[in-house]
Structure formats: structure tokens, C-alpha cells
Amino acid sequence: LMTTVQLVVTCLVDAFFPEVGVATVDLLERSGATVEFPNDQTCCGQPAFNAGARDEAKRMAEHTLEVLDATQGPIVLPSGSCTDMIVNHYKDLDFDNAHREMANRVADRCHELTSYFVDEAGGPDLGSSCESCTAAYHPSCHGLRNLGLDKQPGALLAAVEGLEMVELADAEECCGFGGLFSVELPEVSAEIMRVKLDNVEASGAEMLVGSDVSCLMHIAGGLRRRGSQIKVKHVAEVLAEGAP
């Protein structure tokens, strides 16, 4: 029986990292899912919400709920950050009763990508392989702290043939991006990133993997400015390589 999955691709993937969206679709289809893409999806409202613009966030959230509630099946997002917004923070918005009920229904169907594969779709081995490579994993704050994604990404990466995972010191520390935080407090953000980059370089990894392109964009920019050769990839890209 084919599972129909709704893909919410997120703003940053859509605008800056379409290859992550392509990899996500590949993986979902290889796992036996039929992928549907609700065309009217826009931003979930998280940036406005974080900036304190509650009315604007509410309007975006209501639109998102109306689009997603009209669909069937699991809703999958290649982002802990956006999943967290829909699952945990929509309830902080002052919805009418109809949208509050929608929010509950949609939250129950939402899954971050690694959680979907490990917790919903039957296990971590997706038949992925890659050229011999050492990699470290950066757990993003929203996924780790708000969604509890402490085992799922690691389980998926451990099953990739040819990939050797190495330890990243203080892996659970923030990379310094934090969305608007990096704009409002750039000096603090840069110092937090400096520590993260030092640890990434000290790990000896040839590649840094993460589950949120926002953090990866921040870290990749920092590494590039250092002249580092370390590659930075979203977990979906790594898992899609060499998958059957």
C-alpha cells in the first residue's frame, strides 16, 4: 500500500537550496511514498513570529493550515525549525476555534524528515552509500531541543555504507545562527560560530552534516571565509547519494 506524503519544502530550501528539496523527494519516493506538493504553500510564519509580529505570523499560519488541512497523509518537512513552528508554536497564536482545530490536526500529521524515516517509515537503512568519507553531525537546536531528534539523524547516517561518523566536540551547542538572533546580535552570533567552526575543524571530518539548511548556510559561510575545504551538506543530500 503506497503512502501519500505531503512535502512542505520550506522557504530556505525553495529559495537557496533546491537540491535539498530534490534529494528529499528522491528519498521519499525510494521509501515507497507518493509525494504530493501542495502548491499554495508559503512561509509557515516563523520569522514573523520570532520578530514579535504576531498578526502577520497568524495570517501566514492560517493560510498554511488551510492548505495543509485540505490534504491527506503524513506531512514531511526537511527542517526541524519549521516543523517545530507548526507542531509546537502555532498553539501560541490567537486562532479562532476552526483554525485551532486545524492546528491540532495538522500538528499530528507533521514529521521532520529524519523522524519520518526512523519513527514512521520503518527504519533507518535507506540503502544509501557514498565514497569513503568522514563526517560530523551538527544537531540543530529546534530539532534537538524542541522535537527531541537526538537519535534519528545519527541512526540514518550510521547506516550509510562508506560513511564514517566522527565525534564533534560540544555538538549540541548552538551554531550562532538562531534566525533573527544573528541579525540582531551579530557579534555574539559570530563568536558562537567561531567556537563551532573550531570544533568542526578539530574533528577531522571531511564533511559536516545537518538537518536544517539555516544552520548549514551559517556554518558553510563561516568555513568558506576561513578557506576551509570541509563540505557542508543536508542529511537528505547524503542519504540520497548512492541510494538504490
PDB file of C-alpha atoms in Angstrom, residues 18-241:
ATOM      1  CA  PRO A  18      16.581  23.386  -4.185  1.00  0.00           C
ATOM      2  CA  GLU A  19      18.962  20.417  -4.316  1.00  0.00           C
ATOM      3  CA  VAL A  20      17.835  19.542  -0.766  1.00  0.00           C
ATOM      4  CA  GLY A  21      14.225  19.513  -1.954  1.00  0.00           C
ATOM      5  CA  VAL A  22      15.136  17.251  -4.888  1.00  0.00           C
ATOM      6  CA  ALA A  23      17.025  14.873  -2.559  1.00  0.00           C
ATOM      7  CA  THR A  24      14.066  14.820  -0.152  1.00  0.00           C
ATOM      8  CA  VAL A  25      11.645  13.847  -2.931  1.00  0.00           C
ATOM      9  CA  ASP A  26      14.062  11.148  -4.161  1.00  0.00           C
ATOM     10  CA  LEU A  27      14.332   9.636  -0.693  1.00  0.00           C
ATOM     11  CA  LEU A  28      10.602   9.687  -0.033  1.00  0.00           C
ATOM     12  CA  GLU A  29       9.848   8.068  -3.377  1.00  0.00           C
ATOM     13  CA  ARG A  30      12.525   5.403  -2.851  1.00  0.00           C
ATOM     14  CA  SER A  31      10.953   4.589   0.510  1.00  0.00           C
ATOM     15  CA  GLY A  32       7.725   3.790  -1.344  1.00  0.00           C
ATOM     16  CA  ALA A  33       5.862   7.058  -0.803  1.00  0.00           C
ATOM     17  CA  THR A  34       3.913   9.042  -3.362  1.00  0.00           C
ATOM     18  CA  VAL A  35       4.989  12.656  -2.872  1.00  0.00           C
ATOM     19  CA  GLU A  36       2.463  15.442  -3.269  1.00  0.00           C
ATOM     20  CA  PHE A  37       3.388  19.115  -3.106  1.00  0.00           C
ATOM     21  CA  PRO A  38       0.605  21.496  -2.020  1.00  0.00           C
ATOM     22  CA  ASN A  39       1.207  24.323  -4.496  1.00  0.00           C
ATOM     23  CA  ASP A  40      -0.311  27.086  -2.394  1.00  0.00           C
ATOM     24  CA  GLN A  41       2.159  26.620   0.475  1.00  0.00           C
ATOM     25  CA  THR A  42       4.107  29.701   1.523  1.00  0.00           C
ATOM     26  CA  CYS A  43       6.084  30.587   4.660  1.00  0.00           C
ATOM     27  CA  CYS A  44       4.899  28.933   7.883  1.00  0.00           C
ATOM     28  CA  GLY A  45       5.212  32.301   9.654  1.00  0.00           C
ATOM     29  CA  GLN A  46       8.161  31.518  11.907  1.00  0.00           C
ATOM     30  CA  PRO A  47      10.314  34.594  11.070  1.00  0.00           C
ATOM     31  CA  ALA A  48       7.395  36.938  11.741  1.00  0.00           C
ATOM     32  CA  PHE A  49       6.555  35.035  14.931  1.00  0.00           C
ATOM     33  CA  ASN A  50      10.143  35.284  16.184  1.00  0.00           C
ATOM     34  CA  ALA A  51      10.193  39.004  15.416  1.00  0.00           C
ATOM     35  CA  GLY A  52       7.094  39.523  17.544  1.00  0.00           C
ATOM     36  CA  ALA A  53       4.881  40.304  14.533  1.00  0.00           C
ATOM     37  CA  ARG A  54       2.074  38.092  15.816  1.00  0.00           C
ATOM     38  CA  ASP A  55      -0.667  39.368  13.481  1.00  0.00           C
ATOM     39  CA  GLU A  56       1.425  38.715  10.379  1.00  0.00           C
ATOM     40  CA  ALA A  57       2.524  35.321  11.738  1.00  0.00           C
ATOM     41  CA  LYS A  58      -1.091  34.412  12.460  1.00  0.00           C
ATOM     42  CA  ARG A  59      -2.169  35.238   8.887  1.00  0.00           C
ATOM     43  CA  MET A  60       0.625  33.120   7.421  1.00  0.00           C
ATOM     44  CA  ALA A  61      -0.130  30.299   9.837  1.00  0.00           C
ATOM     45  CA  GLU A  62      -3.842  30.353   8.995  1.00  0.00           C
ATOM     46  CA  HIS A  63      -3.039  30.118   5.290  1.00  0.00           C
ATOM     47  CA  THR A  64      -0.597  27.255   5.923  1.00  0.00           C
ATOM     48  CA  LEU A  65      -3.204  25.388   7.973  1.00  0.00           C
ATOM     49  CA  GLU A  66      -5.904  25.834   5.340  1.00  0.00           C
ATOM     50  CA  VAL A  67      -3.580  24.488   2.635  1.00  0.00           C
ATOM     51  CA  LEU A  68      -2.327  21.504   4.649  1.00  0.00           C
ATOM     52  CA  ASP A  69      -5.606  20.554   6.334  1.00  0.00           C
ATOM     53  CA  ALA A  70      -7.145  20.016   2.888  1.00  0.00           C
ATOM     54  CA  THR A  71      -4.590  17.258   2.136  1.00  0.00           C
ATOM     55  CA  GLN A  72      -4.221  13.631   3.213  1.00  0.00           C
ATOM     56  CA  GLY A  73      -1.362  11.648   4.723  1.00  0.00           C
ATOM     57  CA  PRO A  74       1.812  12.469   6.649  1.00  0.00           C
ATOM     58  CA  ILE A  75       3.295  15.953   6.206  1.00  0.00           C
ATOM     59  CA  VAL A  76       7.099  15.846   5.908  1.00  0.00           C
ATOM     60  CA  LEU A  77       9.495  18.797   6.257  1.00  0.00           C
ATOM     61  CA  PRO A  78      13.310  18.695   5.743  1.00  0.00           C
ATOM     62  CA  SER A  79      13.651  21.122   8.662  1.00  0.00           C
ATOM     63  CA  GLY A  80      13.360  20.807  12.418  1.00  0.00           C
ATOM     64  CA  SER A  81      12.862  24.556  12.669  1.00  0.00           C
ATOM     65  CA  CYS A  82       9.708  24.793  10.534  1.00  0.00           C
ATOM     66  CA  THR A  83       8.333  21.527  11.935  1.00  0.00           C
ATOM     67  CA  ASP A  84       8.773  22.933  15.440  1.00  0.00           C
ATOM     68  CA  MET A  85       6.866  26.083  14.487  1.00  0.00           C
ATOM     69  CA  ILE A  86       3.862  24.150  13.197  1.00  0.00           C
ATOM     70  CA  VAL A  87       3.871  21.450  15.878  1.00  0.00           C
ATOM     71  CA  ASN A  88       4.744  23.493  18.972  1.00  0.00           C
ATOM     72  CA  HIS A  89       4.219  27.208  18.353  1.00  0.00           C
ATOM     73  CA  TYR A  90       1.046  27.507  16.332  1.00  0.00           C
ATOM     74  CA  LYS A  91      -0.783  26.925  19.602  1.00  0.00           C
ATOM     75  CA  ASP A  92       0.678  30.234  20.860  1.00  0.00           C
ATOM     76  CA  LEU A  93      -1.220  32.152  18.173  1.00  0.00           C
ATOM     77  CA  ASP A  94      -4.683  33.517  18.851  1.00  0.00           C
ATOM     78  CA  PHE A  95      -6.663  31.395  16.378  1.00  0.00           C
ATOM     79  CA  ASP A  96     -10.425  31.144  16.141  1.00  0.00           C
ATOM     80  CA  ASN A  97     -11.873  27.733  17.020  1.00  0.00           C
ATOM     81  CA  ALA A  98     -11.836  26.457  13.440  1.00  0.00           C
ATOM     82  CA  HIS A  99      -8.139  27.233  12.943  1.00  0.00           C
ATOM     83  CA  ARG A 100      -7.280  25.896  16.395  1.00  0.00           C
ATOM     84  CA  GLU A 101      -8.833  22.564  15.419  1.00  0.00           C
ATOM     85  CA  MET A 102      -6.952  22.674  12.115  1.00  0.00           C
ATOM     86  CA  ALA A 103      -3.720  23.364  14.001  1.00  0.00           C
ATOM     87  CA  ASN A 104      -4.219  20.264  16.156  1.00  0.00           C
ATOM     88  CA  ARG A 105      -4.982  18.049  13.158  1.00  0.00           C
ATOM     89  CA  VAL A 106      -2.057  19.342  11.112  1.00  0.00           C
ATOM     90  CA  ALA A 107       0.405  19.129  14.037  1.00  0.00           C
ATOM     91  CA  ASP A 108      -0.471  15.452  14.485  1.00  0.00           C
ATOM     92  CA  ARG A 109       0.477  14.791  10.855  1.00  0.00           C
ATOM     93  CA  CYS A 110       3.760  16.770  10.736  1.00  0.00           C
ATOM     94  CA  HIS A 111       7.126  14.997  10.803  1.00  0.00           C
ATOM     95  CA  GLU A 112      10.671  16.266  10.374  1.00  0.00           C
ATOM     96  CA  LEU A 113      12.363  14.235   7.627  1.00  0.00           C
ATOM     97  CA  THR A 114      14.732  12.088   9.740  1.00  0.00           C
ATOM     98  CA  SER A 115      11.976  11.430  12.275  1.00  0.00           C
ATOM     99  CA  TYR A 116       9.643  10.350   9.474  1.00  0.00           C
ATOM    100  CA  PHE A 117      12.087   7.746   8.167  1.00  0.00           C
ATOM    101  CA  VAL A 118      13.136   6.349  11.547  1.00  0.00           C
ATOM    102  CA  ASP A 119       9.911   6.641  13.553  1.00  0.00           C
ATOM    103  CA  GLU A 120       7.206   6.327  10.900  1.00  0.00           C
ATOM    104  CA  ALA A 121       8.502   4.689   7.727  1.00  0.00           C
ATOM    105  CA  GLY A 122      10.070   1.545   9.088  1.00  0.00           C
ATOM    106  CA  GLY A 123      13.711   2.072   9.944  1.00  0.00           C
ATOM    107  CA  PRO A 124      16.980   3.846   9.337  1.00  0.00           C
ATOM    108  CA  ASP A 125      18.555   1.837   6.491  1.00  0.00           C
ATOM    109  CA  LEU A 126      17.650   3.509   3.204  1.00  0.00           C
ATOM    110  CA  GLY A 127      20.272   1.576   1.240  1.00  0.00           C
ATOM    111  CA  SER A 128      22.452   4.674   0.962  1.00  0.00           C
ATOM    112  CA  SER A 129      26.166   4.614   0.222  1.00  0.00           C
ATOM    113  CA  CYS A 130      28.850   7.165  -0.518  1.00  0.00           C
ATOM    114  CA  GLU A 131      32.501   7.408  -1.396  1.00  0.00           C
ATOM    115  CA  SER A 132      34.666   6.748   1.647  1.00  0.00           C
ATOM    116  CA  CYS A 133      34.345   9.866   3.761  1.00  0.00           C
ATOM    117  CA  THR A 134      34.482  11.047   7.354  1.00  0.00           C
ATOM    118  CA  ALA A 135      31.607  13.210   8.578  1.00  0.00           C
ATOM    119  CA  ALA A 136      30.489  15.004  11.719  1.00  0.00           C
ATOM    120  CA  TYR A 137      26.872  15.810  12.558  1.00  0.00           C
ATOM    121  CA  HIS A 138      25.610  19.152  13.871  1.00  0.00           C
ATOM    122  CA  PRO A 139      22.236  18.817  15.649  1.00  0.00           C
ATOM    123  CA  SER A 140      20.223  21.991  15.180  1.00  0.00           C
ATOM    124  CA  CYS A 141      18.649  23.498  18.281  1.00  0.00           C
ATOM    125  CA  HIS A 142      14.988  23.327  17.272  1.00  0.00           C
ATOM    126  CA  GLY A 143      15.177  19.716  16.163  1.00  0.00           C
ATOM    127  CA  LEU A 144      17.192  18.582  19.161  1.00  0.00           C
ATOM    128  CA  ARG A 145      15.590  20.554  21.970  1.00  0.00           C
ATOM    129  CA  ASN A 146      12.031  21.087  20.791  1.00  0.00           C
ATOM    130  CA  LEU A 147      11.379  17.942  18.748  1.00  0.00           C
ATOM    131  CA  GLY A 148      13.684  15.531  20.607  1.00  0.00           C
ATOM    132  CA  LEU A 149      15.602  14.496  17.479  1.00  0.00           C
ATOM    133  CA  ASP A 150      18.595  13.090  19.336  1.00  0.00           C
ATOM    134  CA  LYS A 151      18.880   9.614  17.758  1.00  0.00           C
ATOM    135  CA  GLN A 152      17.161   9.708  14.361  1.00  0.00           C
ATOM    136  CA  PRO A 153      19.721  11.578  12.215  1.00  0.00           C
ATOM    137  CA  GLY A 154      22.579   9.543  13.683  1.00  0.00           C
ATOM    138  CA  ALA A 155      20.774   6.264  13.035  1.00  0.00           C
ATOM    139  CA  LEU A 156      20.246   7.179   9.377  1.00  0.00           C
ATOM    140  CA  LEU A 157      23.843   8.312   8.877  1.00  0.00           C
ATOM    141  CA  ALA A 158      25.259   5.241  10.648  1.00  0.00           C
ATOM    142  CA  ALA A 159      23.527   3.088   8.032  1.00  0.00           C
ATOM    143  CA  VAL A 160      25.207   4.849   5.080  1.00  0.00           C
ATOM    144  CA  GLU A 161      27.782   2.493   3.574  1.00  0.00           C
ATOM    145  CA  GLY A 162      31.217   4.113   3.261  1.00  0.00           C
ATOM    146  CA  LEU A 163      30.474   6.943   5.681  1.00  0.00           C
ATOM    147  CA  GLU A 164      32.495   7.111   8.886  1.00  0.00           C
ATOM    148  CA  MET A 165      30.988   9.362  11.535  1.00  0.00           C
ATOM    149  CA  VAL A 166      33.447  11.182  13.801  1.00  0.00           C
ATOM    150  CA  GLU A 167      32.703  12.942  17.062  1.00  0.00           C
ATOM    151  CA  LEU A 168      32.086  16.685  17.098  1.00  0.00           C
ATOM    152  CA  ALA A 169      33.084  18.333  20.388  1.00  0.00           C
ATOM    153  CA  ASP A 170      30.220  20.198  22.068  1.00  0.00           C
ATOM    154  CA  ALA A 171      27.998  19.153  19.165  1.00  0.00           C
ATOM    155  CA  GLU A 172      24.827  20.251  20.951  1.00  0.00           C
ATOM    156  CA  GLU A 173      25.983  23.863  21.281  1.00  0.00           C
ATOM    157  CA  CYS A 174      24.233  26.376  19.010  1.00  0.00           C
ATOM    158  CA  CYS A 175      25.982  27.354  15.762  1.00  0.00           C
ATOM    159  CA  GLY A 176      25.111  31.014  16.377  1.00  0.00           C
ATOM    160  CA  PHE A 177      22.576  31.462  13.583  1.00  0.00           C
ATOM    161  CA  GLY A 178      19.294  31.444  15.510  1.00  0.00           C
ATOM    162  CA  GLY A 179      17.405  33.200  12.708  1.00  0.00           C
ATOM    163  CA  LEU A 180      16.886  36.815  13.694  1.00  0.00           C
ATOM    164  CA  PHE A 181      19.382  36.400  16.529  1.00  0.00           C
ATOM    165  CA  SER A 182      22.273  36.525  14.053  1.00  0.00           C
ATOM    166  CA  VAL A 183      20.926  39.776  12.612  1.00  0.00           C
ATOM    167  CA  GLU A 184      20.150  41.484  15.927  1.00  0.00           C
ATOM    168  CA  LEU A 185      23.296  40.365  17.785  1.00  0.00           C
ATOM    169  CA  PRO A 186      25.874  39.773  15.033  1.00  0.00           C
ATOM    170  CA  GLU A 187      28.938  39.987  17.299  1.00  0.00           C
ATOM    171  CA  VAL A 188      27.554  37.367  19.692  1.00  0.00           C
ATOM    172  CA  SER A 189      26.450  35.215  16.765  1.00  0.00           C
ATOM    173  CA  ALA A 190      29.917  35.398  15.172  1.00  0.00           C
ATOM    174  CA  GLU A 191      31.634  34.406  18.421  1.00  0.00           C
ATOM    175  CA  ILE A 192      29.325  31.412  18.937  1.00  0.00           C
ATOM    176  CA  MET A 193      30.022  30.380  15.330  1.00  0.00           C
ATOM    177  CA  ARG A 194      33.786  30.751  15.837  1.00  0.00           C
ATOM    178  CA  VAL A 195      33.702  28.132  18.602  1.00  0.00           C
ATOM    179  CA  LYS A 196      31.565  25.829  16.436  1.00  0.00           C
ATOM    180  CA  LEU A 197      33.912  26.199  13.460  1.00  0.00           C
ATOM    181  CA  ASP A 198      36.953  25.480  15.641  1.00  0.00           C
ATOM    182  CA  ASN A 199      35.283  22.270  16.802  1.00  0.00           C
ATOM    183  CA  VAL A 200      34.269  21.264  13.279  1.00  0.00           C
ATOM    184  CA  GLU A 201      37.843  21.724  12.050  1.00  0.00           C
ATOM    185  CA  ALA A 202      39.286  19.891  15.083  1.00  0.00           C
ATOM    186  CA  SER A 203      37.004  16.890  14.466  1.00  0.00           C
ATOM    187  CA  GLY A 204      38.968  15.938  11.359  1.00  0.00           C
ATOM    188  CA  ALA A 205      35.737  15.488   9.404  1.00  0.00           C
ATOM    189  CA  GLU A 206      35.774  15.991   5.647  1.00  0.00           C
ATOM    190  CA  MET A 207      32.075  16.821   5.707  1.00  0.00           C
ATOM    191  CA  LEU A 208      29.644  18.425   8.151  1.00  0.00           C
ATOM    192  CA  VAL A 209      26.057  17.167   8.003  1.00  0.00           C
ATOM    193  CA  GLY A 210      22.946  18.749   9.489  1.00  0.00           C
ATOM    194  CA  SER A 211      19.164  18.680   9.230  1.00  0.00           C
ATOM    195  CA  ASP A 212      18.425  22.404   8.894  1.00  0.00           C
ATOM    196  CA  VAL A 213      19.710  24.420   5.952  1.00  0.00           C
ATOM    197  CA  SER A 214      19.557  27.634   8.009  1.00  0.00           C
ATOM    198  CA  CYS A 215      22.310  26.430  10.356  1.00  0.00           C
ATOM    199  CA  LEU A 216      24.222  24.820   7.499  1.00  0.00           C
ATOM    200  CA  MET A 217      24.156  28.062   5.494  1.00  0.00           C
ATOM    201  CA  HIS A 218      25.584  29.911   8.503  1.00  0.00           C
ATOM    202  CA  ILE A 219      28.312  27.338   9.166  1.00  0.00           C
ATOM    203  CA  ALA A 220      29.187  26.923   5.475  1.00  0.00           C
ATOM    204  CA  GLY A 221      29.663  30.687   5.149  1.00  0.00           C
ATOM    205  CA  GLY A 222      31.983  30.696   8.157  1.00  0.00           C
ATOM    206  CA  LEU A 223      34.037  27.780   6.841  1.00  0.00           C
ATOM    207  CA  ARG A 224      34.286  29.369   3.402  1.00  0.00           C
ATOM    208  CA  ARG A 225      35.644  32.589   4.894  1.00  0.00           C
ATOM    209  CA  ARG A 226      38.296  30.532   6.675  1.00  0.00           C
ATOM    210  CA  GLY A 227      39.313  28.920   3.393  1.00  0.00           C
ATOM    211  CA  SER A 228      38.253  25.501   4.713  1.00  0.00           C
ATOM    212  CA  GLN A 229      37.788  22.545   2.352  1.00  0.00           C
ATOM    213  CA  ILE A 230      35.184  20.894   4.595  1.00  0.00           C
ATOM    214  CA  LYS A 231      31.984  20.182   2.678  1.00  0.00           C
ATOM    215  CA  VAL A 232      28.625  21.045   4.259  1.00  0.00           C
ATOM    216  CA  LYS A 233      25.551  19.004   3.330  1.00  0.00           C
ATOM    217  CA  HIS A 234      21.967  18.469   4.440  1.00  0.00           C
ATOM    218  CA  VAL A 235      21.263  14.951   5.667  1.00  0.00           C
ATOM    219  CA  ALA A 236      18.843  14.401   2.747  1.00  0.00           C
ATOM    220  CA  GLU A 237      21.647  15.004   0.246  1.00  0.00           C
ATOM    221  CA  VAL A 238      23.914  12.492   1.978  1.00  0.00           C
ATOM    222  CA  LEU A 239      21.179   9.849   2.210  1.00  0.00           C
ATOM    223  CA  ALA A 240      20.124  10.330  -1.425  1.00  0.00           C
ATOM    224  CA  GLU A 241      23.632   9.578  -2.696  1.00  0.00           C
TER     225      GLU A 241
END
